[in-house]
Short mmCIF file of C-alpha atoms in Angstrom, two decimals:
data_model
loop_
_atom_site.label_atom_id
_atom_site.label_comp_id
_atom_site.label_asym_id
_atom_site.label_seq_id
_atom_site.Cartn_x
_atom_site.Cartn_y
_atom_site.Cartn_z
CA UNK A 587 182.34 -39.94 59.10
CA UNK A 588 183.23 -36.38 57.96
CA UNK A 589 181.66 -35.23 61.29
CA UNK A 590 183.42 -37.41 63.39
CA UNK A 591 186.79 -36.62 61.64
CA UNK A 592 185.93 -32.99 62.33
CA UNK A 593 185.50 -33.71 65.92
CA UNK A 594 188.81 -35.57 66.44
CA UNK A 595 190.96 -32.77 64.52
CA UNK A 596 189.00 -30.30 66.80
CA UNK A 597 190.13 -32.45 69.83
CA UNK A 598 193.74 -32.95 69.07
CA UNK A 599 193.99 -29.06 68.30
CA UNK A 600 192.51 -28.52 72.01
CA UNK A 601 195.05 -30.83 73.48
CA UNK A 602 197.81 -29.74 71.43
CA UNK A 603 196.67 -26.18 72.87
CA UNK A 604 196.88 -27.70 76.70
CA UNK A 605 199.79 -28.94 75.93
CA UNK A 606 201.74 -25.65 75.34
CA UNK A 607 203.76 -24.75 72.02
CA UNK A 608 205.77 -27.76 70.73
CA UNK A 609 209.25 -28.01 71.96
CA UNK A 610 212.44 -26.25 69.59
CA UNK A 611 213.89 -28.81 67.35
CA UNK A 612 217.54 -30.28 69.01
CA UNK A 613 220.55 -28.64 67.81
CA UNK A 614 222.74 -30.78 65.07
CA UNK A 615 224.72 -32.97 67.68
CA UNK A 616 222.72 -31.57 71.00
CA UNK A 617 222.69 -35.06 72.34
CA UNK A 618 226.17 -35.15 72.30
CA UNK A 619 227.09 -32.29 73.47
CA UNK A 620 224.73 -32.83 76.60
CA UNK A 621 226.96 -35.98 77.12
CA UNK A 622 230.25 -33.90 76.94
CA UNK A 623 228.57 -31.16 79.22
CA UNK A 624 227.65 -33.77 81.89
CA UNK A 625 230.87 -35.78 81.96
CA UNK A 626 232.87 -32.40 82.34
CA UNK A 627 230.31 -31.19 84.91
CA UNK A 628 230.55 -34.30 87.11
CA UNK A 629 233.99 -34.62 86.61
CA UNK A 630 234.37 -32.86 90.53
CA UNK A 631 237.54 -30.14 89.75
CA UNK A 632 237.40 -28.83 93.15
CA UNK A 633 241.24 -27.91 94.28
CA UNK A 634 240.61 -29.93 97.77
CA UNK A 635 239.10 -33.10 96.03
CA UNK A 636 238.86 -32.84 92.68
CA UNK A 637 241.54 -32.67 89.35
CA UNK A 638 241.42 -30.51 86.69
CA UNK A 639 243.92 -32.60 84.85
CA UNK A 640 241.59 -35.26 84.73
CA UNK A 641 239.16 -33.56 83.38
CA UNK A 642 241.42 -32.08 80.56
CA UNK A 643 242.32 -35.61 79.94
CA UNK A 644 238.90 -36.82 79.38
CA UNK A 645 237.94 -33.57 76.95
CA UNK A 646 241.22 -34.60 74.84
CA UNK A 647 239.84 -38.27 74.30
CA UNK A 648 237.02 -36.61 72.94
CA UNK A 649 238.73 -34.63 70.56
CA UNK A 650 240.86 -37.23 69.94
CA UNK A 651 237.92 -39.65 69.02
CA UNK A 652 236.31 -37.03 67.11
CA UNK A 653 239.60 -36.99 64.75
CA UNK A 654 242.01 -34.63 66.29
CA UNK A 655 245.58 -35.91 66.11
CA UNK A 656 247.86 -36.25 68.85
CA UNK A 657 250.21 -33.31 67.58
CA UNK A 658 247.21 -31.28 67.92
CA UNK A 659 246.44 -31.79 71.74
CA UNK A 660 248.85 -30.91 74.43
CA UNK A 661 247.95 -32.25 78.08
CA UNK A 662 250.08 -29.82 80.24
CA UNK A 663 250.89 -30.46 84.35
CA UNK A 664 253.80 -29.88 85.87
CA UNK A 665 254.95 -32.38 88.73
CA UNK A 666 254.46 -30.05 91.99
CA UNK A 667 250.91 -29.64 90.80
CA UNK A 668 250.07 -33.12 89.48
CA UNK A 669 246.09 -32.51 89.20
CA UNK A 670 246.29 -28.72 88.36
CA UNK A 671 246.67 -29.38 84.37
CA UNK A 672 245.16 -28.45 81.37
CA UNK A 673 244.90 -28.85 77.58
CA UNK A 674 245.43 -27.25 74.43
CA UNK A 675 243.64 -27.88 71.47
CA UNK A 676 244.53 -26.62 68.05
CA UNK A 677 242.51 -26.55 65.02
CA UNK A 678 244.49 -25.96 62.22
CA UNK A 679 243.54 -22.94 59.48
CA UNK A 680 244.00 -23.06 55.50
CA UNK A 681 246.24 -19.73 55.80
CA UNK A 682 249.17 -20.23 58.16
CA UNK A 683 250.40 -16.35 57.48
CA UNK A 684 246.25 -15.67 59.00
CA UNK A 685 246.47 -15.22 63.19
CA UNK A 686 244.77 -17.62 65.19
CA UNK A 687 242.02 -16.99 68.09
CA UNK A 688 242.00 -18.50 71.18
CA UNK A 689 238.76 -19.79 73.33
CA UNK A 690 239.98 -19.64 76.92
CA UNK A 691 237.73 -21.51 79.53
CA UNK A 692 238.76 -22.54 82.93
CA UNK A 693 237.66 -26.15 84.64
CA UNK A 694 238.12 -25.52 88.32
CA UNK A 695 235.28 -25.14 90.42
CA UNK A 696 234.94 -23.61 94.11
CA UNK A 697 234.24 -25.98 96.62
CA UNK A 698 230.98 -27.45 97.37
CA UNK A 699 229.22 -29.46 100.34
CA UNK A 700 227.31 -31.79 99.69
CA UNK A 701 224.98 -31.12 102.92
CA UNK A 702 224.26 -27.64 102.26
CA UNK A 703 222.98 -28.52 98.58
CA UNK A 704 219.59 -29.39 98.24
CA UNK A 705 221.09 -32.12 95.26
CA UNK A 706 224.60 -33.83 94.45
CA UNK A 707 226.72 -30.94 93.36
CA UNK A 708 228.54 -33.23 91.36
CA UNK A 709 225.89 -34.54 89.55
CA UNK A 710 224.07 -32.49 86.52
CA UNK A 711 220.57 -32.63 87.28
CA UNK A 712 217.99 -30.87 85.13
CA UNK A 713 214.73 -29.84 86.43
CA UNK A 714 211.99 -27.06 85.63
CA UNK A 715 213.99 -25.73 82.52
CA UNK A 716 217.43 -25.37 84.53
CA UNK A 717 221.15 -27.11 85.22
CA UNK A 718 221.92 -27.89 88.42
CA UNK A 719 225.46 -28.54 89.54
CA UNK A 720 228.48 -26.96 90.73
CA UNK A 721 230.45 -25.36 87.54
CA UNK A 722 227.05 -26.02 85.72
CA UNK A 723 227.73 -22.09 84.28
CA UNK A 724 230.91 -21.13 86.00
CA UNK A 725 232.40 -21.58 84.12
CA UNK A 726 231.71 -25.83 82.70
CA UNK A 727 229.09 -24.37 80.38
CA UNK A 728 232.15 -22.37 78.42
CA UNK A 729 234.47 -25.18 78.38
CA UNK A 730 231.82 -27.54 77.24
CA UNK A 731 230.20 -25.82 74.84
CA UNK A 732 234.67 -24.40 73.22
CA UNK A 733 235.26 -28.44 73.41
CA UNK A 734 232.22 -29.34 71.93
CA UNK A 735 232.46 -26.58 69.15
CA UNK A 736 236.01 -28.29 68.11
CA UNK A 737 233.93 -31.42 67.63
CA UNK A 738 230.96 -29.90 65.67
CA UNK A 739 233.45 -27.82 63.08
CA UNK A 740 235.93 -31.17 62.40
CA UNK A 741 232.64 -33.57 61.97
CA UNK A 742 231.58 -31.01 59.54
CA UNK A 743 234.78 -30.96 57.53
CA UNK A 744 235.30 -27.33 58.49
CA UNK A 745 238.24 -25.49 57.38
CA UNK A 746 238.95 -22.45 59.02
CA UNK A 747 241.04 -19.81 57.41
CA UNK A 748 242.12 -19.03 60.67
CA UNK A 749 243.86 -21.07 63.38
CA UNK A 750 241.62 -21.93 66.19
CA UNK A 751 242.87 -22.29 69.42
CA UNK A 752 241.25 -24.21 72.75
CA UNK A 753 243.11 -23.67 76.30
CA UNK A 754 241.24 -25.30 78.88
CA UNK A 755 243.44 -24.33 82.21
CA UNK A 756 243.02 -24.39 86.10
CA UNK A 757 243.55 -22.33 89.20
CA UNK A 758 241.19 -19.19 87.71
CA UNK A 759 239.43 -19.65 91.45
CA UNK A 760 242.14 -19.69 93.14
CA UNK A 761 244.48 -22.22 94.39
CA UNK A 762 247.71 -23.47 93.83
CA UNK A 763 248.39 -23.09 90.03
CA UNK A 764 247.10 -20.66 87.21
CA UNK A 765 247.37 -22.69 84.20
CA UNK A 766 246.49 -19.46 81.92
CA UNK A 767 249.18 -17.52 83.35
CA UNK A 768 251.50 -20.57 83.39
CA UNK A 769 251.03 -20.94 79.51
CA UNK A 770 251.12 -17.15 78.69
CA UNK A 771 254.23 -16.57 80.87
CA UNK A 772 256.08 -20.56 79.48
CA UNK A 773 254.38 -21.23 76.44
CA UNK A 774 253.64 -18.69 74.79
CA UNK A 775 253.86 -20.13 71.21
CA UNK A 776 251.33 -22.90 72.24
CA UNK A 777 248.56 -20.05 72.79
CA UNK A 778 249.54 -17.04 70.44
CA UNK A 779 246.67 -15.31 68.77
CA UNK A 780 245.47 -12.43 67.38
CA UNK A 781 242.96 -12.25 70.08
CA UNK A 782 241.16 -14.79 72.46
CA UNK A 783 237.34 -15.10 73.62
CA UNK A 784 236.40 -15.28 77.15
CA UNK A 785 234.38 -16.11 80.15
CA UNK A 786 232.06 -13.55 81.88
CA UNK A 787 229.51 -11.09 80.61
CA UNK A 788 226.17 -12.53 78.96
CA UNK A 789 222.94 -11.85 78.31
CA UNK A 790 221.99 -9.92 81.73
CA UNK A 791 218.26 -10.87 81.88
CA UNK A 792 215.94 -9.19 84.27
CA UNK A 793 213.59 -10.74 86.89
CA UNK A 794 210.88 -11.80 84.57
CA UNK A 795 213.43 -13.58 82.34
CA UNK A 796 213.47 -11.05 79.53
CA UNK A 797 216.39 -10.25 78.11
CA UNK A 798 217.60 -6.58 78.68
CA UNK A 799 220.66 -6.46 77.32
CA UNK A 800 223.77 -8.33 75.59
CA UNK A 801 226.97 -7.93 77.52
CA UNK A 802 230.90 -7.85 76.64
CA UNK A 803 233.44 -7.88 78.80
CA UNK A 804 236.08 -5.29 77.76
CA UNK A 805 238.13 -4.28 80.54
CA UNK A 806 238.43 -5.62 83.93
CA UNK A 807 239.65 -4.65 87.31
CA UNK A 808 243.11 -5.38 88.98
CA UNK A 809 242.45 -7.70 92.51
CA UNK A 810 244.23 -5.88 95.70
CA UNK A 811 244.31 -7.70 99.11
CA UNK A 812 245.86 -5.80 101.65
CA UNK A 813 246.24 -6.80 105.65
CA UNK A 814 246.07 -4.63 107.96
CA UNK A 815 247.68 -5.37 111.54
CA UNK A 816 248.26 -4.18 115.07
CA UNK A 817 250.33 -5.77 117.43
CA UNK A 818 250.56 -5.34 121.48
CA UNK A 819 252.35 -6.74 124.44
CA UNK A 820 248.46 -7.81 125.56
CA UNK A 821 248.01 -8.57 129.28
CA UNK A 822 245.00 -9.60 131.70
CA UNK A 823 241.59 -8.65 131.00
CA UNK A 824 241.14 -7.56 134.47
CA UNK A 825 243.61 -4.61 133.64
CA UNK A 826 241.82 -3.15 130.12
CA UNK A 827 243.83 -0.49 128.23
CA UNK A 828 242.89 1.99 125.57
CA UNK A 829 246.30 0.88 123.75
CA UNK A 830 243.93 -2.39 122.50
CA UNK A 831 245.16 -3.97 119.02
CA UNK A 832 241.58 -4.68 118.41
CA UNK A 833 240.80 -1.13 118.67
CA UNK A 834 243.17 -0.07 116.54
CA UNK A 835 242.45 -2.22 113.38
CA UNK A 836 238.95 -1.77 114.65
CA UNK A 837 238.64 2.13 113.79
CA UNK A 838 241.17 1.39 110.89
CA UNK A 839 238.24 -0.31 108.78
CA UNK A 840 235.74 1.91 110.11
CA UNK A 841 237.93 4.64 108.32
CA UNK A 842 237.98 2.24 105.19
CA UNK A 843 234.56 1.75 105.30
CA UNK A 844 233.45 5.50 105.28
CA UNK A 845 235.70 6.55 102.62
CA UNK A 846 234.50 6.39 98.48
CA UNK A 847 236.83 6.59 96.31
CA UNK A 848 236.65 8.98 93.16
CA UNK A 849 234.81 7.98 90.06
CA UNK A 850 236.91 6.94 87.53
CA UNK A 851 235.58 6.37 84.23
CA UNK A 852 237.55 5.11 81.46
CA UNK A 853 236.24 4.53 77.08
CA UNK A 854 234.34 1.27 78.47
CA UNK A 855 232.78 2.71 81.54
CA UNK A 856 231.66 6.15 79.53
CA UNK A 857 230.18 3.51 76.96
CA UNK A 858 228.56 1.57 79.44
CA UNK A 859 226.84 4.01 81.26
CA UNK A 860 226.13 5.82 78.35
CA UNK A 861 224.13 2.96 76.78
CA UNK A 862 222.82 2.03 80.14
CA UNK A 863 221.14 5.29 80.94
CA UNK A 864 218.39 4.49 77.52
CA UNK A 865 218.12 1.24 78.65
CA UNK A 866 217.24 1.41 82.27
CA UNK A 867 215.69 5.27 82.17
CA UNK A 868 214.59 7.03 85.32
CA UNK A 869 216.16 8.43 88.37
CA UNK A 870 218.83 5.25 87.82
CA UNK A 871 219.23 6.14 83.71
CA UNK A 872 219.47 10.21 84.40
CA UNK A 873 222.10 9.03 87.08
CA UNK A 874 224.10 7.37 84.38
CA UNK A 875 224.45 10.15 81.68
CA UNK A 876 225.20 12.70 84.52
CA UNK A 877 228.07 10.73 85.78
CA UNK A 878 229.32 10.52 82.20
CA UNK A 879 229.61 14.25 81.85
CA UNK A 880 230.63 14.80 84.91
CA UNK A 881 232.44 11.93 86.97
CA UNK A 882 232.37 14.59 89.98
CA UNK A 883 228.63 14.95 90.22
CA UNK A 884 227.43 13.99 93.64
CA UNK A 885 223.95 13.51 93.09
CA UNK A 886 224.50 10.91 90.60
CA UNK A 887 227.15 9.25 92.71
CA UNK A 888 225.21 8.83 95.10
CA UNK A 889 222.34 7.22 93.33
CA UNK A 890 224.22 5.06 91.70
CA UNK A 891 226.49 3.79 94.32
CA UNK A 892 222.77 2.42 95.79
CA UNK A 893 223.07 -0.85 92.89
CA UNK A 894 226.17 -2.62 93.53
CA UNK A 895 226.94 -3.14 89.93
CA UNK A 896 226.81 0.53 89.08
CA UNK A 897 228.96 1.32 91.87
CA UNK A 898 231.50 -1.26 91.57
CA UNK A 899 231.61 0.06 88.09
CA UNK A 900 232.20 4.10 88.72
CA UNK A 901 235.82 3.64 90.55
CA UNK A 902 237.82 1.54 92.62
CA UNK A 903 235.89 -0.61 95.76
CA UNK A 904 237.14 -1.65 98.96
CA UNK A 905 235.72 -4.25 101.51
CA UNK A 906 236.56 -5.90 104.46
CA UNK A 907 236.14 -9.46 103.77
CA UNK A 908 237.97 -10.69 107.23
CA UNK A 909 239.07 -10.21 110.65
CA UNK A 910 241.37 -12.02 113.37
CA UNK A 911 242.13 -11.37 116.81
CA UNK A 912 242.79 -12.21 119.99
CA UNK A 913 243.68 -15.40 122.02
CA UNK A 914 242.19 -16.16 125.07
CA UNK A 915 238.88 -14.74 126.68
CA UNK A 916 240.36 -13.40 129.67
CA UNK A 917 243.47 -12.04 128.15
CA UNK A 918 243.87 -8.62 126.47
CA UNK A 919 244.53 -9.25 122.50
CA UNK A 920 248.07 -9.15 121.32
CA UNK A 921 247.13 -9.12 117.69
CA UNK A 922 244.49 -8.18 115.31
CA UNK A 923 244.40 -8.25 111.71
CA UNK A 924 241.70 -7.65 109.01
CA UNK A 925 241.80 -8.13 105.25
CA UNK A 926 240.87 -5.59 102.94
CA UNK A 927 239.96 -6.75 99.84
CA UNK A 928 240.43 -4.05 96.69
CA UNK A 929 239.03 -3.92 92.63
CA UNK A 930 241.00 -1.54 91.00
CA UNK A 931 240.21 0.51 88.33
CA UNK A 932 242.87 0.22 85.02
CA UNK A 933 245.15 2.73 84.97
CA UNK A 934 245.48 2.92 89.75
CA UNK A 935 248.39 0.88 90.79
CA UNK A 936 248.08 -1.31 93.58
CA UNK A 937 250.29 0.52 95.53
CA UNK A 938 248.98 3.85 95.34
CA UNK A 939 245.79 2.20 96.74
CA UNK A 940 247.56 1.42 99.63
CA UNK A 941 249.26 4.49 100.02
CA UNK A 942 245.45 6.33 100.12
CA UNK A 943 244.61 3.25 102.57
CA UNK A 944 247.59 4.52 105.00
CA UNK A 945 246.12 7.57 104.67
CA UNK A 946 242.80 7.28 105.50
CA UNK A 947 243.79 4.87 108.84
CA UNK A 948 246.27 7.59 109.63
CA UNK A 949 247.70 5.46 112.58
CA UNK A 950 251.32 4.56 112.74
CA UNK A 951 249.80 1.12 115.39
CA UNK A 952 248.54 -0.16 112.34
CA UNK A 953 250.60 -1.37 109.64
CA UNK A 954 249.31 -2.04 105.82
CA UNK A 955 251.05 -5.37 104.10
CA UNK A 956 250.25 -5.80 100.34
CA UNK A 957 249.47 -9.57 98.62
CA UNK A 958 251.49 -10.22 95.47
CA UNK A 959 249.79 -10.28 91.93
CA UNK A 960 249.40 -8.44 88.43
CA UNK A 961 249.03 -4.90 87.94
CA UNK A 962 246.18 -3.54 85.65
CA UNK A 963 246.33 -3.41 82.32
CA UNK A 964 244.03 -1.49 80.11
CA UNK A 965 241.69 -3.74 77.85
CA UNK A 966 241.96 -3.93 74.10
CA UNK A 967 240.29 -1.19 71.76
CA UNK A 968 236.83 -2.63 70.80
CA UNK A 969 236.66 -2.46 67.34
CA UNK A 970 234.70 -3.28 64.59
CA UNK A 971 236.21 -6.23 63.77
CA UNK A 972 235.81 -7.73 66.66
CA UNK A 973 232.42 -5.76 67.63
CA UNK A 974 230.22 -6.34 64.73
CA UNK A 975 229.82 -10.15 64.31
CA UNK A 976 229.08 -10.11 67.99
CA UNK A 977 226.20 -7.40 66.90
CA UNK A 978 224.82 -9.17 64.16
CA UNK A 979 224.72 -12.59 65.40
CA UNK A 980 223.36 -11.43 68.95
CA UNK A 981 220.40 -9.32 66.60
CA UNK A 982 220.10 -13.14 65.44
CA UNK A 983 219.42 -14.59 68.53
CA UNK A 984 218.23 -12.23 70.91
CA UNK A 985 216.44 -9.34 68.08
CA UNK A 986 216.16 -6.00 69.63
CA UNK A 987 218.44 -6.30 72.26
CA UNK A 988 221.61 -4.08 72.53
CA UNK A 989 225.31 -5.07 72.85
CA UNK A 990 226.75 -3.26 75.75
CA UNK A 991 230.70 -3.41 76.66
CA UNK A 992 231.20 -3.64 80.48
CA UNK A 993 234.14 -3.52 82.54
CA UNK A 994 234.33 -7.19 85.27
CA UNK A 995 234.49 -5.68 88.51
CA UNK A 996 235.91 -9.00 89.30
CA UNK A 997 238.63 -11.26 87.78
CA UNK A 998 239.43 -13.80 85.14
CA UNK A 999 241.88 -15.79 83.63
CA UNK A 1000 241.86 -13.29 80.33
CA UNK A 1001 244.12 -10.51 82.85
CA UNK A 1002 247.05 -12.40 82.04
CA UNK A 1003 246.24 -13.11 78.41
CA UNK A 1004 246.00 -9.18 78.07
CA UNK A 1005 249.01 -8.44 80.08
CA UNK A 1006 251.22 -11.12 77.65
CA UNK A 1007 249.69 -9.08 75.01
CA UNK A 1008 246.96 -11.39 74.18
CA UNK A 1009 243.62 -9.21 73.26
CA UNK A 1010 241.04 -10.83 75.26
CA UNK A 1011 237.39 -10.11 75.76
CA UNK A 1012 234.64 -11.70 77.56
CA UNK A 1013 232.01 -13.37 75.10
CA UNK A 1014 229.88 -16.12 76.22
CA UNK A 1015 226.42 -15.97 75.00
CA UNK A 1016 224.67 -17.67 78.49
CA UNK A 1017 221.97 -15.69 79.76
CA UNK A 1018 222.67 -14.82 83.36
CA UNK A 1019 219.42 -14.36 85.55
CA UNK A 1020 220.09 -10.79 88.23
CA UNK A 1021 221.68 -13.19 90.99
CA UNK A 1022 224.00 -14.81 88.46
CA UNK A 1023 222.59 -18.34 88.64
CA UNK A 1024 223.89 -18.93 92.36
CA UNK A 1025 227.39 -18.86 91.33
CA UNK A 1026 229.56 -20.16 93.37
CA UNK A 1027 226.80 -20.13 96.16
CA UNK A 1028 224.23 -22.89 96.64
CA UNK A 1029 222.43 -25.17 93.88
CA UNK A 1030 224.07 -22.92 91.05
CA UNK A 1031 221.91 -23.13 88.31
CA UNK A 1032 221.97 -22.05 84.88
CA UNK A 1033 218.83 -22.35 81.91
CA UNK A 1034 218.94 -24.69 79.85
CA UNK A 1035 217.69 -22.96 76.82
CA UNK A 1036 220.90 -20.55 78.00
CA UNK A 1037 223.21 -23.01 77.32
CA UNK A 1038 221.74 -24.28 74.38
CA UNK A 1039 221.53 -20.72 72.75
CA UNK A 1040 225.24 -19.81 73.68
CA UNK A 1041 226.26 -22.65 71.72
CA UNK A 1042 224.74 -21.69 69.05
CA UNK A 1043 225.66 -17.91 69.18
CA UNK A 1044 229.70 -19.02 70.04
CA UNK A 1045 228.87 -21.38 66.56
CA UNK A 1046 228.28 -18.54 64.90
CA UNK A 1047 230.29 -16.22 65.93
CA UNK A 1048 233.41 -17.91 66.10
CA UNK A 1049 232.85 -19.07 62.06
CA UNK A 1050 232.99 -15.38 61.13
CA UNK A 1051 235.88 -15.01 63.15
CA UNK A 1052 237.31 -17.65 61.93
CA UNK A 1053 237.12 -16.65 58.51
CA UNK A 1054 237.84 -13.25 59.00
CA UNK A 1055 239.92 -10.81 56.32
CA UNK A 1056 242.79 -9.21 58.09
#
């Protein structure tokens, strides 16, 4: 009998062994957060189809059902934009004289066809370890894992000392309303804080899946979108003429195309680049500390503008992301346009990019119109109040790995927080594979052991936050 019992715990270790190591223990209340994440997922929030005030509906009955009061939630739309809304959440703190933080998460997603994806975009699959769904990480996984937080802390009897805050808002891809800047700009007192968490940033892992490093977003650039234009009486193909429209904006963003501007470092590029250049090491890492001591060092420019990240993050960028002209085959254009699409560093006005943009196409044919929108604003000092719980708990999760500040090259909702005064800094916790997870391409995808361990780290981190010392 003893030899037979020997053979069957030497058999289940061998299968246990096939089997692979035994799956991590769920998270208190990871069932129902998965339900909270897939209801907001497949609630579609698409600006052609979808509403965002639907979904900010269906996040306040959960709050509400998890004990919230109604004085506590305010569902905001305003009648031109009926399915643009949003909520905000408030979680009261024991010291009312304490400032509150504010989690900031948008719920609109960019469109998605159905026949390009290889699954329902609107429906959260999971499969091989990973989300799949439009929004599943841009930016649902945020929102989910804010709303579900709210939950977690009241079911535990939590009591912060500090207010905590929850604006859920739309139109941060675009579209007809920006809830964030709506409430910073008209509400003001519903948002207030000493400082808000983010979108953006992350755990950047590299192509094995190993984490390389822990990312913050502390600064971010302005968004310029300039048209250029050439107009011309046009006539029959038959009779071509050098005087062509098309021509003209033609060699105006060839111009544009061949010109770099200056690098332009600022306390949260030097930092990055700084920390960067241990990290990454070689040609790429010697790059990075020249360009910190000397932002005019060609060499390193040049290696550096050949990763898109590193180059979007020495200066200001500008693309051509469109072109028009033309209206009949056999007829000689009368128009032409192209958009130019800008990131501007903090501290460049829009307007002086356009001025070096008339510059460079140096051709009174072609004129330069500017979009309307925010100026840059520098981002908030990172200090250690705000930078070492995001240090210790990130050595928690992710041991060994540094905490980097970056500046967004693109654009979020936390601009106009920081331009109404609002401190705001990008702080999510996902881990973001090199090609971001597909976002807003096809079959975006995002881990779910990502998800998972950003709601743990925002957990954390927001409790020491949220009982802070002033």
């Amino acid at each position: 009998m003893r030899g037979l019992a020997i053979l069957a715990a030497v058999a289940a270790l061998a299968l246990s062994a096939l089997a692979g190591p035994a799956a991590a223990a769920p998270q208190p209340g990871e069932a129902a957060f998965r339900a909270l994440y897939k209801e907001l997922v497949e609630t579609n929030t698409t600006q052609s189809s979808g509403s965002c005030t639907l979904a900010a509906e269906r996040m306040a009955a959960r709050l509400k059902a998890a004990g919230f009061a109604d004085a506590d939630l305010t569902l905001f739309a305003l009648p031109e934009f009926p399915k643009d809304g949003g909520l905000v959440a408030v979680y009261p703190g024991r010291d009312p004289k304490a400032g509150a933080i504010l989690l900031l998460a948008h719920l609109d997603v960019v469109e998605a066809k159905r026949e390009d994806w290889t699954r329902d975009p609107f429906t959260l699959f999971e499969e091989g370890g990973y989300f799949y769904a439009r929004g599943a990480a841009d930016d649902k996984a945020q929102a989910a894992i804010f709303t579900d937080l709210f939950i977690r802390l009241r079911q535990e009897g939590y009591r912060p000392r500090h207010t905590l805050k929850l604006a859920l808002t739309c139109g941060e891809e675009g579209g007809r309303f920006n809830g964030a800047s709506w409430l910073a700009q008209n509400r003001r007192d519903l948002i207030d804080a000493r400082f808000a968490l983010n979108e953006w940033a992350g755990v950047n892992l590299d192509a094995a899946g190993k984490p390389v490093f822990h990312a913050i977003m502390a600064d971010q650039k302005t968004v310029g979108t300039y048209r250029l234009e050439a107009t011309n009486p046009g006539g029959h193909s038959s009779r071509p003429l050098p005087d062509n429209a098309i021509y003209h904006v033609t060699r105006a963003v060839d111009r544009i195309a061949a010109y770099e501007f200056p690098a332009q470092l600022n306390d949260v590029t030097r930092a990055y680049f700084g920390a960067m250049s241990k990290i990454v090491g070689g040609e790429r890492g010697a790059a990075m500390a020249a360009i910190v001591a000397d932002p005019n060092d060609a060499a390193a420019k040049a290696v550096l503008a050949r990763d898109p990240n590193d180059h979007a993050m020495m200066g200001t960028t500008c693309v051509a992301t469109m072109f028009e002209a033309g209206h009949a085959a056999n007829a000689l254009p009368q128009r032409a346009t192209a958009t130019i699409n800008c990131r501007i560093v903090p501290g460049v006005t829009r307007a002086a990019v356009r001025d070096t943009l008339v510059g460079l196409i140096d051709d009174p044919q072609v004129t330069v119109s500017e979009s309307r929108g925010r100026e840059g604003v520098a981002g908030p000092p990172l200090t250690p109040q705000i930078m070492d719980p995001i240090r210790k708990v990130s050595e928690q999760l992710w041991p060994g790995v540094p905490v980097v500040p970056t500046m967004e090259a693109a654009a979020t909702d936390g601009k106009a927080l920081i331009t109404a005064g609002i401190p705001t800094y990008g702080v999510m916790g996902l881990a973001l594979e090199p090609d971001l997870g597909h976002m807003h391409g096809l079959n975006e995808r995002i881990g779910v052991k990502s998800v998972l361990d950003a709601r743990e780290f925002t957990y954390r981190l927001v409790k020491i936050y949220a009982d802070q010392k002033d």
